Coordinates of C-alpha atoms in Angstrom, one line a residue:
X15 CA 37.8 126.0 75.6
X16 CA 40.1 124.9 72.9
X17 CA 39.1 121.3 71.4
X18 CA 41.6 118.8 72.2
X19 CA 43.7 117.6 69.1
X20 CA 43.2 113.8 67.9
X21 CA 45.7 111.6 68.9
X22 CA 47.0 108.6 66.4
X23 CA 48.9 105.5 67.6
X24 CA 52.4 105.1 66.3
X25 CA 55.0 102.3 66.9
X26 CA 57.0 104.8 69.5
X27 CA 53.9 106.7 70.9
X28 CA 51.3 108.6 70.0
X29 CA 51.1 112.0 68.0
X30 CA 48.9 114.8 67.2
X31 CA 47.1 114.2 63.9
X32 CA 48.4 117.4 62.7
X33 CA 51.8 115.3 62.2
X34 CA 51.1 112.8 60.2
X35 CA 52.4 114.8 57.2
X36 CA 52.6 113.1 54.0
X37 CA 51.0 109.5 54.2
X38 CA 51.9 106.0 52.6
X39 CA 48.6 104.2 54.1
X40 CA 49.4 100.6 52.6
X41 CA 52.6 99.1 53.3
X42 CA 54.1 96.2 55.0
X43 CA 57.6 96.6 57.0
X44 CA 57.2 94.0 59.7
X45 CA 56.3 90.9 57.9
X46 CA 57.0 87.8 59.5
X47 CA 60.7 87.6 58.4
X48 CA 62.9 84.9 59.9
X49 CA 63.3 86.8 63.6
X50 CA 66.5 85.3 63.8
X51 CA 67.7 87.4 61.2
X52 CA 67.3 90.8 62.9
X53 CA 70.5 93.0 61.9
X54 CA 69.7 92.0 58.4
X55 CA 65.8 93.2 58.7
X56 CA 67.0 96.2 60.2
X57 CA 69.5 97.5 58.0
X58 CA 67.5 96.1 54.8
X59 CA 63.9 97.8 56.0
X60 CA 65.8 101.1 57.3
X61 CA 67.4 101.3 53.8
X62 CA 64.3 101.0 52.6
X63 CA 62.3 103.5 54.3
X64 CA 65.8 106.1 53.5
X65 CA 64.8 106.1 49.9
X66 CA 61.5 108.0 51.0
X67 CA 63.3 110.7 52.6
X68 CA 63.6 112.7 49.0
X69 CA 60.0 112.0 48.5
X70 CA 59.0 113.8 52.1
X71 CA 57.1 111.1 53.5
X72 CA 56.0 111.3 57.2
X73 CA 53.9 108.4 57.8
X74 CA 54.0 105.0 56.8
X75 CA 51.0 102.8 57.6
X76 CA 52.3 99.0 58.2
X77 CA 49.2 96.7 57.6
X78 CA 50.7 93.5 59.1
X79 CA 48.2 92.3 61.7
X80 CA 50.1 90.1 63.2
X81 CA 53.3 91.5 63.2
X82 CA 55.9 90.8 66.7
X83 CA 57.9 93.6 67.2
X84 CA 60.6 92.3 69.2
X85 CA 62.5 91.7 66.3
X86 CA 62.3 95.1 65.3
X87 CA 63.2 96.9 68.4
X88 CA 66.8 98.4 66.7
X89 CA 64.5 99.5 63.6
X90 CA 61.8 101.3 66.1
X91 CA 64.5 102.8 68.2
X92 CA 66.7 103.8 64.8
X93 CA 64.3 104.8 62.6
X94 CA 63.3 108.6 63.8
X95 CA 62.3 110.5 60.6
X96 CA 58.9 108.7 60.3
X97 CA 56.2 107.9 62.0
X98 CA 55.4 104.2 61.3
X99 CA 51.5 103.3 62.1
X100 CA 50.9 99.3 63.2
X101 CA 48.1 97.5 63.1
X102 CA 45.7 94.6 64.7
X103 CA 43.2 92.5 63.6
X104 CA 42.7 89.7 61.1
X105 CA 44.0 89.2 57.3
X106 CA 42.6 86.4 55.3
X107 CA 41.7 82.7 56.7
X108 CA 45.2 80.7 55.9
X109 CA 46.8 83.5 58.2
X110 CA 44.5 83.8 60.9
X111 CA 45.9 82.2 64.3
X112 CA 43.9 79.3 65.0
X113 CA 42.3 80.7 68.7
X114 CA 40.8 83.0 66.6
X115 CA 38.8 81.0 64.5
X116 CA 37.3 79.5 67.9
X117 CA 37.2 82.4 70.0
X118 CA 33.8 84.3 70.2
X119 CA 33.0 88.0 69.3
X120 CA 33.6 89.4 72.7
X121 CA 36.8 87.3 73.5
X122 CA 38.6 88.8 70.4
X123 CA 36.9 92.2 71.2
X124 CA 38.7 92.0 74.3
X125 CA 42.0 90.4 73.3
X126 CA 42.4 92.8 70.6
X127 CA 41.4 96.1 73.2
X128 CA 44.3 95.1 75.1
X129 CA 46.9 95.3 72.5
X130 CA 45.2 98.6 71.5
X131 CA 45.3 99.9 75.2
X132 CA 48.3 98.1 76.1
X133 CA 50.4 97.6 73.3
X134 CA 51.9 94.8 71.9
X135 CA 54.8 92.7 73.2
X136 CA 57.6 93.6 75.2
X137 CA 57.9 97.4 73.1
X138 CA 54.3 97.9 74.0
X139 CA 53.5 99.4 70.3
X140 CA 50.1 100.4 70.5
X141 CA 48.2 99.6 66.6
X142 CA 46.6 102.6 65.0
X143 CA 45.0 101.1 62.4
X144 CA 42.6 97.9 62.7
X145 CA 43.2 95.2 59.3
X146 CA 40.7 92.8 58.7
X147 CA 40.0 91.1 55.0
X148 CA 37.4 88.8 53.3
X149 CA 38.4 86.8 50.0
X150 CA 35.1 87.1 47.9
X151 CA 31.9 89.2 48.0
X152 CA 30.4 86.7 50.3
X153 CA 31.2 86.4 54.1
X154 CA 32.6 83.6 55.7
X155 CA 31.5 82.8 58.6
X156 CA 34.7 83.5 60.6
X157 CA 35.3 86.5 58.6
X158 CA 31.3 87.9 59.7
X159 CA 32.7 87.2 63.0
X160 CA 36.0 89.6 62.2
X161 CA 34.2 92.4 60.6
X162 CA 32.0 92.9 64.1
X163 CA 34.7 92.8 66.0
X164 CA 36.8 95.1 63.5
X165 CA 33.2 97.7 63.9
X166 CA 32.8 97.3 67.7
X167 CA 37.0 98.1 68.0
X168 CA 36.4 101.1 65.8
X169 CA 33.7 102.4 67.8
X170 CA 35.5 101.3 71.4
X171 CA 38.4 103.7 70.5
X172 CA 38.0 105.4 67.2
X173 CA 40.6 104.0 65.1
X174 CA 40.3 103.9 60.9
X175 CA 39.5 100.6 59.4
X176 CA 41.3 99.2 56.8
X177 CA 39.9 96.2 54.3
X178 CA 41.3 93.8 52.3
X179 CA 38.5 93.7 49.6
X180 CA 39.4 93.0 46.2
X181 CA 35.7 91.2 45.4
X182 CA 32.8 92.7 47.1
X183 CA 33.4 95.8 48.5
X184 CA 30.3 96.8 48.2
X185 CA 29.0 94.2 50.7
X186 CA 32.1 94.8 52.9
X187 CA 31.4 98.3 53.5
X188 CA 27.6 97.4 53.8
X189 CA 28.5 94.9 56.6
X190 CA 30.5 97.2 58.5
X191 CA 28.2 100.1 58.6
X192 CA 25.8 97.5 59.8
X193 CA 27.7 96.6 62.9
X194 CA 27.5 100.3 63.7
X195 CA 31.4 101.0 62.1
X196 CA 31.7 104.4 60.9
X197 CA 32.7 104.6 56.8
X198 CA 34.5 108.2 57.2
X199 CA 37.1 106.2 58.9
X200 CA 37.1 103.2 56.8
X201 CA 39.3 102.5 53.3
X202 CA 38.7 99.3 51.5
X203 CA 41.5 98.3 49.6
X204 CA 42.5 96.6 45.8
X205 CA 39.8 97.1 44.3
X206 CA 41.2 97.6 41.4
X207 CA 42.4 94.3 40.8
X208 CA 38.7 92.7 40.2
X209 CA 38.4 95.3 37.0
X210 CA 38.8 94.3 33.5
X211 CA 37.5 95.9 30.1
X212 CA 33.9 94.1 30.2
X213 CA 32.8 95.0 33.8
X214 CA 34.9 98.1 34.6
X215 CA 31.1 100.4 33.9
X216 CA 29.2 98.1 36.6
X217 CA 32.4 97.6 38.7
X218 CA 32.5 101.7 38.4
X219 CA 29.1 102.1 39.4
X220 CA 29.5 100.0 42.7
X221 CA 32.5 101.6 44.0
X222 CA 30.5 105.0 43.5
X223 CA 28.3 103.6 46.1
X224 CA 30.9 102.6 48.2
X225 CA 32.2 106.2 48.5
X226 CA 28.8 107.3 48.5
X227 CA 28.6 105.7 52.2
X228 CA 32.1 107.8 53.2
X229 CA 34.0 105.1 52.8
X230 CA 37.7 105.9 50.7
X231 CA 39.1 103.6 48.0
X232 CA 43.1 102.5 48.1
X233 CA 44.5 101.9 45.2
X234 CA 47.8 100.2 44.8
X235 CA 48.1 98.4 41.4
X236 CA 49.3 100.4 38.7
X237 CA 51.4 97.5 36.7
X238 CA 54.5 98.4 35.3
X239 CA 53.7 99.5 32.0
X240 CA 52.3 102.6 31.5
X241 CA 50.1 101.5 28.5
X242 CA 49.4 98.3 30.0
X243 CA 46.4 97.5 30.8
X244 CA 46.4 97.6 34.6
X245 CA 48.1 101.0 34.5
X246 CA 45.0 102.6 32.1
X247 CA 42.3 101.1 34.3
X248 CA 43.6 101.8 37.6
X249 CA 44.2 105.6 36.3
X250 CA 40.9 105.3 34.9
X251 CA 39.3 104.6 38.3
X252 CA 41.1 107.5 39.9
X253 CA 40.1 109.9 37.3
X254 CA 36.3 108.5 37.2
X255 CA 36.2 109.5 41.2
X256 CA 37.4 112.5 40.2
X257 CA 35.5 113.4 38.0
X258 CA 32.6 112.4 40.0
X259 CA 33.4 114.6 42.7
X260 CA 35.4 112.1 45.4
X261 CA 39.0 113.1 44.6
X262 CA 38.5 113.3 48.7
X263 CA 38.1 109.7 48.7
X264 CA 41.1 108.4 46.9
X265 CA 44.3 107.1 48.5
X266 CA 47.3 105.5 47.1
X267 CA 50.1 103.3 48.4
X268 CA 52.5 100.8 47.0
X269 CA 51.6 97.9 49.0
X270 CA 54.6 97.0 49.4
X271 CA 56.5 94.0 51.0
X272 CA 59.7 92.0 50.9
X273 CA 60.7 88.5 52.4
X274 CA 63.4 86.0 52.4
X275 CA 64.0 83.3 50.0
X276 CA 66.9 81.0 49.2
X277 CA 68.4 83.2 52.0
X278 CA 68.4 86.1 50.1
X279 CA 66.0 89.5 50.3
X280 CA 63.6 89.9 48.1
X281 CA 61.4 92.8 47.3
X282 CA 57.8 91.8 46.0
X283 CA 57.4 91.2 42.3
X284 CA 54.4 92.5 40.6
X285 CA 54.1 88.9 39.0
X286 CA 56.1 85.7 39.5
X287 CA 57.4 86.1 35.9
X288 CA 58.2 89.4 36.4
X289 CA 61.7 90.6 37.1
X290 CA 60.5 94.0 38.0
X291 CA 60.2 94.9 42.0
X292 CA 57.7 96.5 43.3
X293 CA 59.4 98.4 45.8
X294 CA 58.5 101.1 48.8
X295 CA 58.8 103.6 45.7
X296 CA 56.6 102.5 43.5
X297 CA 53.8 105.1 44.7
X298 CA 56.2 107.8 43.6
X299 CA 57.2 105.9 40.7
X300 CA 54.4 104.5 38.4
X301 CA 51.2 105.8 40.6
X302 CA 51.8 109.3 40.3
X303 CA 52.9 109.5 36.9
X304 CA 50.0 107.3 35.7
X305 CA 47.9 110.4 37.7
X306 CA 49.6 112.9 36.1
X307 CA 49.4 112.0 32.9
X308 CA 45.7 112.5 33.3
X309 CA 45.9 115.4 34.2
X310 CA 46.0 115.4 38.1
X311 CA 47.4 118.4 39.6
X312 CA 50.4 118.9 42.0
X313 CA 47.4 119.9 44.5
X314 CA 44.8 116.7 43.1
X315 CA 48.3 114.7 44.4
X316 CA 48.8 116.9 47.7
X317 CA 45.1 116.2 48.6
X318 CA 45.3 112.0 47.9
X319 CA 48.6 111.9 50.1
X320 CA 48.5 114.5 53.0
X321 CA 44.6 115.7 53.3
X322 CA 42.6 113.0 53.0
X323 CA 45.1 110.3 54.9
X324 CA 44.3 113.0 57.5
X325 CA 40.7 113.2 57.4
X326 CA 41.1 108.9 57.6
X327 CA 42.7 109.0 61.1
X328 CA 40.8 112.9 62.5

């Protein structure tokens, strides 16, 4: 009998994993914009996502946890040359919802199942992708409490994991694998951003282990200058997993987001005194020519955005 194909979880249904197609596995379209200004998200975040058309982009992985999607119900309906993946869980403390903080392990286990089973609001968009995130190498005690939950979800309906874990990683994945989550299905995200010059040999070595376990790394911060330092570190990690043998274990995404101020859009800025904006194409646009220029092939690229995106949601 033929095997079944894996389904994944998209904002209008569910597809066959075989369609996912080329990945962006780190973004952010449903922030929690003023609701009230819906045409204006719409038309802003469907302009946005048009730009990706030239770039063949499939899938686009929204890591919002908490996103509503009433709001967005003329983007979902309107936008039909992607699939856009949501997501559930918890991001860090300041934007947790207060129940959470009180509710036990198996109350949020079964609050979050139902938005996973269910769907979420009136559109009934059913997450793909479980969030959670931890500010330093050491656990709250809240954020313990998330990762089991995040591991027991994961197991309940065998959906990837995706980490906020710019400090610790190491621990992080550690923790998961502890509460029985399965690190071929996990990616822990920015760590980039804790290396420098002085620790990037030790900082190396532990993210080794981390892909050691199965776990993938995203990486999203390239800078904007290509002989900055941010740009030759990141490119360094990539290349050092390469070269190590996980090119199957590197994923890249722009991390990107946009929000109102002054009543105005704006796209995120790498730095508040930057003028530069880090927009939806910045993958396309400072990753992979920092990758390129150290000599990752056409294929090296195919394999970080189409293949191993796969093997994250198979």
């Amino acid at each position: 009998m033929e095997e079944e194909m894996k389904k994944v979880n998209t904002v209008k249904g569910s597809i066959d994993v075989e369609e996912l197609g080329l990945t962006l596995i780190h973004e952010h379209i449903f922030n929690n914009y003023p609701y009230y200004k819906e045409q204006e998200n719409t038309d802003f975040a469907l302009k946005q996502l048009n730009l990706l058309k030239k770039f063949n982009v499939k899938t686009i992985v929204d890591l919002t946890p908490y996103a509503k999607f009433s709001p967005y119900k003329n983007l979902i309906e309107n936008c039909n040359d992607f699939n856009i993946i949501s997501s559930v869980g918890f991001y860090l403390d300041k934007f947790v919802p207060k129940q959470y903080k009180i509710d036990n392990v198996e109350t949020l286990v079964n609050k979050l199942s139902k938005k996973i089973e269910c769907g979420v609001g009136s559109e009934k968009c059913r997450p793909g992708v479980i969030k959670i995130a931890a500010k330093n190498e050491s656990l709250s005690r809240n954020e313990l409490k998330f990762f089991e939950v995040a591991s027991i979800l994961q197991q309940k309906y065998n959906i990837p994991i995706a980490t906020h874990s710019p400090k610790g990683a190491l621990n992080h994945i550690k923790t998961l694998i502890n509460f029985g989550a399965d690190p071929n299905h996990i990616y822990l995200s920015h760590l980039e951003n804790s290396f420098n010059e002085e620790n990037f040999n030790n900082s190396m070595n532990n993210m080794i282990k981390v892909t050691q376990t199965g776990a993938s790394i995203l990486l999203s911060n390239f800078g904007f200058n290509e002989n900055g330092k941010r740009c030759i570190n990141s490119a360094d990690i990539a290349k050092y997993l390469k070269d190590y043998g996980y090119l199957n274990k590197i994923l890249i995404s722009a991390d990107s987001y946009w929000l109102w101020k002054n009543n105005q859009i704006k796209i995120r800025e790498q730095r508040k005194n930057q003028k530069v904006e880090k927009n939806i194409l910045y993958t396309f646009n400072h990753i992979i020519p920092a990758l390129r220029k150290l000599n990752f092939s056409e294929e090296d690229i195919h394999e970080i955005l189409y293949v191993n995106p796969y093997n994250i949601f198979n």
